[in-house]
XYZ file of C-alpha atoms in Angstrom:
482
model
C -22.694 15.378 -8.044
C -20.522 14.429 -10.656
C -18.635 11.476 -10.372
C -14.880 12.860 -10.598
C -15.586 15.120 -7.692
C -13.960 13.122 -4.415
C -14.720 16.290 -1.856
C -17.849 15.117 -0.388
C -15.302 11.642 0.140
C -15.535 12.570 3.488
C -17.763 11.456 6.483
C -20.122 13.546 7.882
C -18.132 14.640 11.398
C -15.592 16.293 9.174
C -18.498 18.681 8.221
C -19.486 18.984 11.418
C -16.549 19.958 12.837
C -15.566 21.724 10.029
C -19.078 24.055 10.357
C -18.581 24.016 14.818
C -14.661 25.609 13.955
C -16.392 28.347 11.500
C -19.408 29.168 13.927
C -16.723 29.567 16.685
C -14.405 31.637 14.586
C -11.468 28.669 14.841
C -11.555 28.124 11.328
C -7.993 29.414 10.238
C -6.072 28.008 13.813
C -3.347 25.833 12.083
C -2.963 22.215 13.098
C -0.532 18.946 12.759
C -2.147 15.575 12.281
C -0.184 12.033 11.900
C -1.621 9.194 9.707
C -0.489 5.666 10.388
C -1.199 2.209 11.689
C -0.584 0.586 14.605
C -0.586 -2.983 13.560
C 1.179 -5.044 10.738
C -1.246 -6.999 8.915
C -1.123 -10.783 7.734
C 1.654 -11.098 10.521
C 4.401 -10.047 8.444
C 7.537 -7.929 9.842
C 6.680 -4.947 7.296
C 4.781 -3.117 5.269
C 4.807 -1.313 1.382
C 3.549 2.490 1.528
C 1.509 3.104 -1.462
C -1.718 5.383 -2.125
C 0.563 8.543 -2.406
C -0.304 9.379 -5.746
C -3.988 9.133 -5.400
C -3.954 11.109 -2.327
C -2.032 14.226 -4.239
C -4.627 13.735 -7.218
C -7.760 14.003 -4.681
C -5.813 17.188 -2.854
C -5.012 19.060 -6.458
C -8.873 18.632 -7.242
C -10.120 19.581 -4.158
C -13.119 22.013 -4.771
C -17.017 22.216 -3.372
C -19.115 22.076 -6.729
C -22.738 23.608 -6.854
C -23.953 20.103 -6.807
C -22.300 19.241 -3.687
C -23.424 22.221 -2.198
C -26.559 22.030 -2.906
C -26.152 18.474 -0.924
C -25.185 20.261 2.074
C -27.928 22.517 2.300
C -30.438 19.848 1.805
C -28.663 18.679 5.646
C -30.338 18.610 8.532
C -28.046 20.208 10.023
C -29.079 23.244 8.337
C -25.604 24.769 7.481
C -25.913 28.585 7.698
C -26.007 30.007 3.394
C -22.370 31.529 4.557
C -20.887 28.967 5.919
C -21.822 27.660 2.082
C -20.045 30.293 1.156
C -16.858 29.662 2.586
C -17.013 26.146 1.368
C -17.524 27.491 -2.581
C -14.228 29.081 -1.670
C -12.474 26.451 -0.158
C -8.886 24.901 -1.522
C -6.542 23.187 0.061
C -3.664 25.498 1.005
C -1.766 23.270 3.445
C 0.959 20.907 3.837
C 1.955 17.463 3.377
C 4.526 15.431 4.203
C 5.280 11.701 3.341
C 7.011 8.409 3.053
C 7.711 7.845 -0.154
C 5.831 5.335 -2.029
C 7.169 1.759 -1.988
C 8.925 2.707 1.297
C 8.987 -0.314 4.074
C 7.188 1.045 6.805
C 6.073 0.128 10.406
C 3.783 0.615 12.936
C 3.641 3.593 14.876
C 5.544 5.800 12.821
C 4.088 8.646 10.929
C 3.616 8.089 7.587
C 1.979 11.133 6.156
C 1.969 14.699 8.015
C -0.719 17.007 7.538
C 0.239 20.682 8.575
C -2.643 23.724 7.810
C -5.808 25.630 9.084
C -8.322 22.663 10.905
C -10.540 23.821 8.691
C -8.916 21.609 5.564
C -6.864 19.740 7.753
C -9.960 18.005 9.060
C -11.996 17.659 5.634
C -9.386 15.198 4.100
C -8.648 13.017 6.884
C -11.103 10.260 5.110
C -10.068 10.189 1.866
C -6.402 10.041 3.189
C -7.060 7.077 5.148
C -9.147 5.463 2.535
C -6.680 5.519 0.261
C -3.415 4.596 2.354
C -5.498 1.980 4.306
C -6.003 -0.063 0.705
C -3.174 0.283 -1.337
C -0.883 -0.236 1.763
C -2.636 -2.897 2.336
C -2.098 -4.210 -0.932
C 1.528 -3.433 -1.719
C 1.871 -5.365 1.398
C 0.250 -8.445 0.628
C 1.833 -8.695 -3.256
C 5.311 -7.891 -1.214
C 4.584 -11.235 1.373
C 3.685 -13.115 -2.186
C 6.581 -11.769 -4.241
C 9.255 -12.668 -0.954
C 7.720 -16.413 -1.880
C 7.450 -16.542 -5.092
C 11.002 -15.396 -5.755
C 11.770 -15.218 -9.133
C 9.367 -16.622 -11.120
C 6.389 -14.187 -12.793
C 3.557 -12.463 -11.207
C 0.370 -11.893 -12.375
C -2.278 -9.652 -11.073
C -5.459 -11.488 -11.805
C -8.110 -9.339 -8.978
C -10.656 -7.493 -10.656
C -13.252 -9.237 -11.135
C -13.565 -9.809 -7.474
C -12.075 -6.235 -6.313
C -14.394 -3.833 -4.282
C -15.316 -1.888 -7.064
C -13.769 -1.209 -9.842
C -11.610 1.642 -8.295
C -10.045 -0.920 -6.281
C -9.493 -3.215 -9.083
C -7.454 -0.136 -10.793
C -5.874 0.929 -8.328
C -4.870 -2.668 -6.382
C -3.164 -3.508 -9.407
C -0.684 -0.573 -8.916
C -0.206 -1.573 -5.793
C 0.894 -4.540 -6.875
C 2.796 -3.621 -8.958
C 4.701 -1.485 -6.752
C 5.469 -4.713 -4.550
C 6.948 -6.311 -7.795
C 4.196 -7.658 -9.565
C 4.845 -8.169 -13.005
C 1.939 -7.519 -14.927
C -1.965 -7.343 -14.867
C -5.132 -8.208 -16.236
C -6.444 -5.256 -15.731
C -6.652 -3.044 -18.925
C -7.773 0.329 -17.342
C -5.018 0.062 -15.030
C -2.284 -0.916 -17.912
C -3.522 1.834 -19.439
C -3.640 4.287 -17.146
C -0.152 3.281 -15.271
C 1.516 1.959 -18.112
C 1.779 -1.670 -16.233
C 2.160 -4.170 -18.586
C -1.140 -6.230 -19.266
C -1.372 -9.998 -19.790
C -4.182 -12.771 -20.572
C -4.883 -16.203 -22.043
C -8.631 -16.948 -22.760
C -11.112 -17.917 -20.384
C -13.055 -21.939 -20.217
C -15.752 -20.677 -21.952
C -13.664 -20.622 -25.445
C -12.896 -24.390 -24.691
C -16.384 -24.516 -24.083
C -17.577 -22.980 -27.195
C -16.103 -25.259 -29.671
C -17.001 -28.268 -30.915
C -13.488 -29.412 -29.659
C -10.692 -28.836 -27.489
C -8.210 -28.828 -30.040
C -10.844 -26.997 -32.419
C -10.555 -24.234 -29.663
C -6.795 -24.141 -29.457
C -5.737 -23.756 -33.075
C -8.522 -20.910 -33.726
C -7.195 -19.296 -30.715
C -3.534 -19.900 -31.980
C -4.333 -18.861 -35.105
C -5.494 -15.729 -34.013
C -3.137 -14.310 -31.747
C 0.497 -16.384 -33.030
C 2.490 -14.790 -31.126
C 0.459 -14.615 -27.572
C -0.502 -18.299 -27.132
C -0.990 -19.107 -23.797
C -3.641 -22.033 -23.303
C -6.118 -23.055 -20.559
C -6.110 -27.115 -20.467
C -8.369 -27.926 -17.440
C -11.606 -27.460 -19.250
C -12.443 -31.344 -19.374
C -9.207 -33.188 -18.558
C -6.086 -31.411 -17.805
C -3.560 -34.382 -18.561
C -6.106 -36.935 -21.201
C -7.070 -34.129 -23.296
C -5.778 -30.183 -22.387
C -2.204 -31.061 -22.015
C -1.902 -33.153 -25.487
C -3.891 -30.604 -27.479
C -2.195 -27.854 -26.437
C 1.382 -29.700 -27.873
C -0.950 -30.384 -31.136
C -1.050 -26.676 -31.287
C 2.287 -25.676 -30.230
C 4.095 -28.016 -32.835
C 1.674 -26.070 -35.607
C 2.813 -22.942 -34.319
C 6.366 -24.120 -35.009
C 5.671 -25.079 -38.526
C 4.693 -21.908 -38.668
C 7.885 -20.409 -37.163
C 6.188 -19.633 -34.020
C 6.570 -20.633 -30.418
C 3.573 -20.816 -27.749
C 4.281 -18.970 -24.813
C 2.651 -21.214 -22.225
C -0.165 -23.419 -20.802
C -2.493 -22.585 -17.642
C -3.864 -24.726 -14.982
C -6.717 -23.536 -12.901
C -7.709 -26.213 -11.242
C -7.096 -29.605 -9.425
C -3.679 -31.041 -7.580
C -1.757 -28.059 -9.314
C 1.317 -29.269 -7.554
C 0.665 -33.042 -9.479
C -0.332 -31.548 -12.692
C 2.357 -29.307 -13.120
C 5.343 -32.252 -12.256
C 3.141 -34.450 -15.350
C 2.855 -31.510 -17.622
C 6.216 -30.517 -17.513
C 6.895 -33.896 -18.571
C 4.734 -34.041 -21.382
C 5.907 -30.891 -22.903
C 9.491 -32.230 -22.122
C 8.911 -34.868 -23.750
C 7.084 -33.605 -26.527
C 10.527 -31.311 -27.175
C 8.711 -28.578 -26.004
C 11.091 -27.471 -22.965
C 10.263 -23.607 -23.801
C 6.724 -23.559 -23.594
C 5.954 -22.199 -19.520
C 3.405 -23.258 -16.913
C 1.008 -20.824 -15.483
C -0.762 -21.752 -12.508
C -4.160 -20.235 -11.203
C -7.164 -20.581 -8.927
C -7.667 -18.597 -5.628
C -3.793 -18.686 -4.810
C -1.566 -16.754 -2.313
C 1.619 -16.577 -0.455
C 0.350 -19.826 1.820
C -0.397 -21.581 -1.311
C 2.676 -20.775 -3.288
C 5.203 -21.545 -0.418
C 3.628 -25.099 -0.147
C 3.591 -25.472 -4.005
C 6.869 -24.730 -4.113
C 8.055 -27.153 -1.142
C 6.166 -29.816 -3.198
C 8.346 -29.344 -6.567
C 5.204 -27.688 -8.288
C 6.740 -26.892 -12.184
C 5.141 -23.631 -12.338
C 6.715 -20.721 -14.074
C 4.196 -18.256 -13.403
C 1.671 -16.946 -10.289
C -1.290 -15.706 -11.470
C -3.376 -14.330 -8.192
C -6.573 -12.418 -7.794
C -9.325 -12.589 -4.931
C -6.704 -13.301 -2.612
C -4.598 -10.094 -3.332
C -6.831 -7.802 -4.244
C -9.320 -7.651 -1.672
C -6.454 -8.615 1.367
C -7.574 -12.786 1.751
C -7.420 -12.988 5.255
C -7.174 -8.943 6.394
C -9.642 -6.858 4.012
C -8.492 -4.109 5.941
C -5.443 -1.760 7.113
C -6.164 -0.276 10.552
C -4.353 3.271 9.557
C -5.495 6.204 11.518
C -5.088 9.928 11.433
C -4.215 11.979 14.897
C -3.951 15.350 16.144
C -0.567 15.301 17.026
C -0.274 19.815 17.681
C -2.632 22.428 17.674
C -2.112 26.308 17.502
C -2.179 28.153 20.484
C -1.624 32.138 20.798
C 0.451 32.061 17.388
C 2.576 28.826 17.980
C 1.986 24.766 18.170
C 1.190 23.311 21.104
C 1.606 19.247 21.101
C -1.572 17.005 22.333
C -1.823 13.756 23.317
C -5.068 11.440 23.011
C -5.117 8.915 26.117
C -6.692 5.129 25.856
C -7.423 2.462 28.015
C -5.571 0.812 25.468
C -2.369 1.628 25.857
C -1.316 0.921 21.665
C -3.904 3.642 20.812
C -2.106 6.248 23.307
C -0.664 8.671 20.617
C 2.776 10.310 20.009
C 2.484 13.984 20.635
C 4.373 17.236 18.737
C 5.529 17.885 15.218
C 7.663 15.161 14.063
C 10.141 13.687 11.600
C 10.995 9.689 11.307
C 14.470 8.681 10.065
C 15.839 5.719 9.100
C 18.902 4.305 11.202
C 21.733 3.007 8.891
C 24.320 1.079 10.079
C 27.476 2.627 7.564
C 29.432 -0.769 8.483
C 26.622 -3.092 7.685
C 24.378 -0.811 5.391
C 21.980 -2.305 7.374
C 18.350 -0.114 8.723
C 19.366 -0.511 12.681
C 16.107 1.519 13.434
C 13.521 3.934 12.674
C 13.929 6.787 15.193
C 10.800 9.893 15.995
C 12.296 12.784 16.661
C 10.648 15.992 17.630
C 11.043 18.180 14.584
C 13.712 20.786 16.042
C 15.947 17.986 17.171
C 19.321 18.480 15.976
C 21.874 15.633 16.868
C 19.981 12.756 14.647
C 20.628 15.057 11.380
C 24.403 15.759 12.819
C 25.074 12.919 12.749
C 25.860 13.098 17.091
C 26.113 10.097 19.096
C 21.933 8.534 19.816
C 20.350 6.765 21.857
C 17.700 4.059 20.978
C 15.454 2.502 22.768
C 12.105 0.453 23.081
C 9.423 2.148 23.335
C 7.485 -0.133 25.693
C 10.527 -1.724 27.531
C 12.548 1.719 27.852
C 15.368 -0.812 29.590
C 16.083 -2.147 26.300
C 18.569 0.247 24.640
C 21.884 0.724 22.850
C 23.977 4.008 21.736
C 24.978 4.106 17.934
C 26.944 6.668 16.368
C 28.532 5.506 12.778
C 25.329 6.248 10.973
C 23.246 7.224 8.093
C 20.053 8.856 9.096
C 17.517 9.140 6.298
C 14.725 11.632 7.104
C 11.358 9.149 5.768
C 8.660 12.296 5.519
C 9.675 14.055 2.310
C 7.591 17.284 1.313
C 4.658 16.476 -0.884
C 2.637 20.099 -1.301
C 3.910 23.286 -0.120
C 1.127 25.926 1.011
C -1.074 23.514 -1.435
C 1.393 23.641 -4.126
C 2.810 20.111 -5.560
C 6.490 20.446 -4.075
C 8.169 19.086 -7.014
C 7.010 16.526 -9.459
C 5.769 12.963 -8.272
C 7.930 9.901 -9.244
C 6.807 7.713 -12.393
C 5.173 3.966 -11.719
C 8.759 2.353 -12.491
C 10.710 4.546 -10.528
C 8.645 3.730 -7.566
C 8.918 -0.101 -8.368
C 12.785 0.191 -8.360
C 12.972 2.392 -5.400
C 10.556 -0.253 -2.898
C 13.376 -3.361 -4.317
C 16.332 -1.152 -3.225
C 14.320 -0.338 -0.152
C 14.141 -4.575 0.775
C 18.090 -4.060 0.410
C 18.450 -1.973 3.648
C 17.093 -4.875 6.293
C 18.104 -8.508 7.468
C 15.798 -11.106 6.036
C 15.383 -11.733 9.286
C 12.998 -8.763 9.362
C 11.002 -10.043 5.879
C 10.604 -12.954 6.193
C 7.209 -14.668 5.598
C 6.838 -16.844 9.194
C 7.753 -15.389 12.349
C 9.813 -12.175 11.586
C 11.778 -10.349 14.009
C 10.113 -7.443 15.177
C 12.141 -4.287 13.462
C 12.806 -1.080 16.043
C 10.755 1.857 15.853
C 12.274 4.008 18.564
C 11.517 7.443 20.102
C 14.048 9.967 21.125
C 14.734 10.970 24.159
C 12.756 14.119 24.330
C 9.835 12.527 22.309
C 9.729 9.973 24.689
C 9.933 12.592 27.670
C 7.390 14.711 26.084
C 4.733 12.154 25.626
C 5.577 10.578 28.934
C 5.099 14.291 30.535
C 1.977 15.118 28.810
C 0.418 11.565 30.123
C 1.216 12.433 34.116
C -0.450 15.917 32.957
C -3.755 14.476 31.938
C -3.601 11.533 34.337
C -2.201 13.236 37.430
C 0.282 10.934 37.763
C 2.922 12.100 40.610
């Protein structure tokens, strides 16, 4: 199998199922699945849709290679040689719909709809996951660190403790999305265009005969990049006054130093005493860059404290998700064909979260014209009319139907967008910095009550009337409730 070929990405159910449609002759029924998740993770009030890109490279390239045929034979299973066959034929001819990247998102509501024959439908539901679970999961975390940090710079430190290197790569878009500045990353700089930065690691300290030995070579070097890391022995004795050694040969030299970094210790301490130093040393230009195993927690308190610190750089903590290594996104049959036309389905749980939203669907986004304020998402079944008219609406809570209010001066913006059309691209995707500008006019549209870091208000997700009605009667059908 050759490593660009994602197809086998998949686990081994899909195939199953995939093989029990084509035995039974089911293979071409269309159907209508939902991905999404059902919980916000790290307890904030939102999350940052990302992955979108990935998932329409993985759909374009879509193909069953000899190799990985050859894999499936080897199955126990023992796939029939035409069942093969079809496979070695097989491309993705459906469609998808989705939020747009950088889009604040919620639980419960669709995020990507999948629309074709079961028989590709099924196959990608893994991949899809895989990669909305992560970089969602991502976005979001870099969008709880950049609500913190404010202002100041970002820095996408991760990979060398991603999951994989893939994740490294891709996390760092992610990141970016949420308004990350930069990365360390160089595959990912170069593959998105984000921009890249970097100082020099302790072991250049370490592999000089002197601290200040270290600094000037590394000035000398790179003049116009000089960013120094002054913890190796003793941030404030010995890092801290060799780095202004350097910095006032740089500006006999006509050149300014860009910064110093602190990796270790009582950053909060070390940055107030820096800041003084270089102050005092009439070097009021030269920045503070703070590292070591930060996140939004840790910058919030930093802050609080006074901490002189410019610039954020963060790695383990956003790039594998600290606290949440994992998005809980899942992908449901929401309609099925049935003599020539959909039919909606409903999966049932003891659990009353994981009780799904049946029929084809569309999400839009309530906006308040007075306020320019998101009121809402609202599900509507897809033939609805009066949300897209613009017609009087009623919202309510899902779980506490009680709870409701009518609005009618509106702005209803419909969230799943067309992604491929009968497998074709529908249009071309938008660039890395068009994303990035879209998800900061997105934060525009809701109350900071709704994004901020502790204790958000919960934002509506509502269903319409007859989505509501429809789910409710297709529960009494398969729980014979009176």
């Amino acid at each position: 199998m050759t490593d660009g070929n994602l197809t086998l990405h998949t686990d081994k159910y899909q195939i199953n199922m995939m093989y029990a449609h084509w035995i039974n002759g089911t293979q071409n029924e269309r159907a209508v699945f939902d991905a999404y998740f059902r919980k916000l993770p790290f307890g904030n009030g939102y999350a940052v849709f990302a992955g979108l890109e990935r998932i329409a490279d993985y759909i374009r390239s879509l193909s069953f290679g000899e190799a990985e045929l050859a894999y499936l034979s080897e199955q126990e299973e023992r796939y029939k040689p035409e069942f093969l066959d079809e496979l070695r034929r097989f491309r993705f001819a459906g469609n998808i719909h989705a939020v747009p990247e950088g889009t604040v998102v919620f639980p419960n509501e669709p995020l990507i709809r999948v629309e074709g024959r079961v028989f590709e439908v099924q196959l990608i539901e893994t991949a899809v996951l895989n990669f909305m679970n992560y970089q969602t999961l991502i976005a979001t975390k870099a969008a709880r660190i950049k609500r913190v940090a404010e202002d100041d710079v970002l820095l996408e430190f991760g990979s060398r403790r991603a999951q994989e290197a893939d994740a490294a790569v891709w996390g760092a878009r992610a990141a970016y999305i949420a308004g990350f500045d930069a990365t360390s990353n160089m595959l990912a700089g170069m593959k998105f265009g984000i921009p890249t930065k970097g100082t020099h690691a302790h072991a250049w300290v370490q592999g000089h005969d002197t601290e200040q030995e270290a600094f000037d070579r590394f000035a000398d070097a790179l003049p116009d990049q000089v960013t120094l890391l002054v913890d190796t022995y003793n941030t404030l004795d010995s890092g801290v006054p060799s780095a202004i050694r350097t910095a006032k040969k740089l500006e006999e030299r006509g050149k300014r130093m860009n910064a110093i970094r602190l990796d270790s210790g009582d950053l909060a301490y070390l940055s107030k005493r820096a800041r003084e130093l270089l102050d005092a040393a009439g070097l009021p230009y030269v920045k503070i860059v703070a590292s070591n195993d930060l996140d939004e927690t840790l910058i919030f308190n930093l802050k609080a404290q006074h901490a002189r610190i410019d610039t954020w750089g963060v790695g383990t903590q956003l790039i594998t998700g600290g606290s949440e290594p994992a998005l809980g996104g899942v992908y449901k049959l929401v309609a099925r064909e049935k003599d020539g036309k959909y039919v909606p389905v409903i999966k049932i749980s003891g659990n009353p979260e994981k009780v799904t939203t049946p029929g084809l669907k569309q999400a839009y986004r309530i906006v308040n014209r007075e306020t320019g304020k998101a009121e809402a998402d609202y599900i509507v079944l897809h033939d609805e009319e009066d949300v897209r008219l613009g017609k009087r609406i009623k919202l309510f809570d899902p779980v506490h139907p009680y709870i409701h209010k009518y609005v009618e001066n509106y702005d209803a913006i419909p969230l799943l967008q067309p992604v491929f059309e009968d497998g074709e691209l529908a249009g071309g995707l938008p660039t890395l910095a068009e994303i990035r500008e879209y998800h900061r006019k997105q934060l525009e549209l809701f109350w900071p009550e709704y994004l901020r870091k502790l204790n958000p208000e919960t934002y509506p997700v509502d269903l319409s009337v007859a989505a509501w009605e429809l789910k409710m009667s297709l529960l009494h059908r398969y729980t014979k409730q009176e």
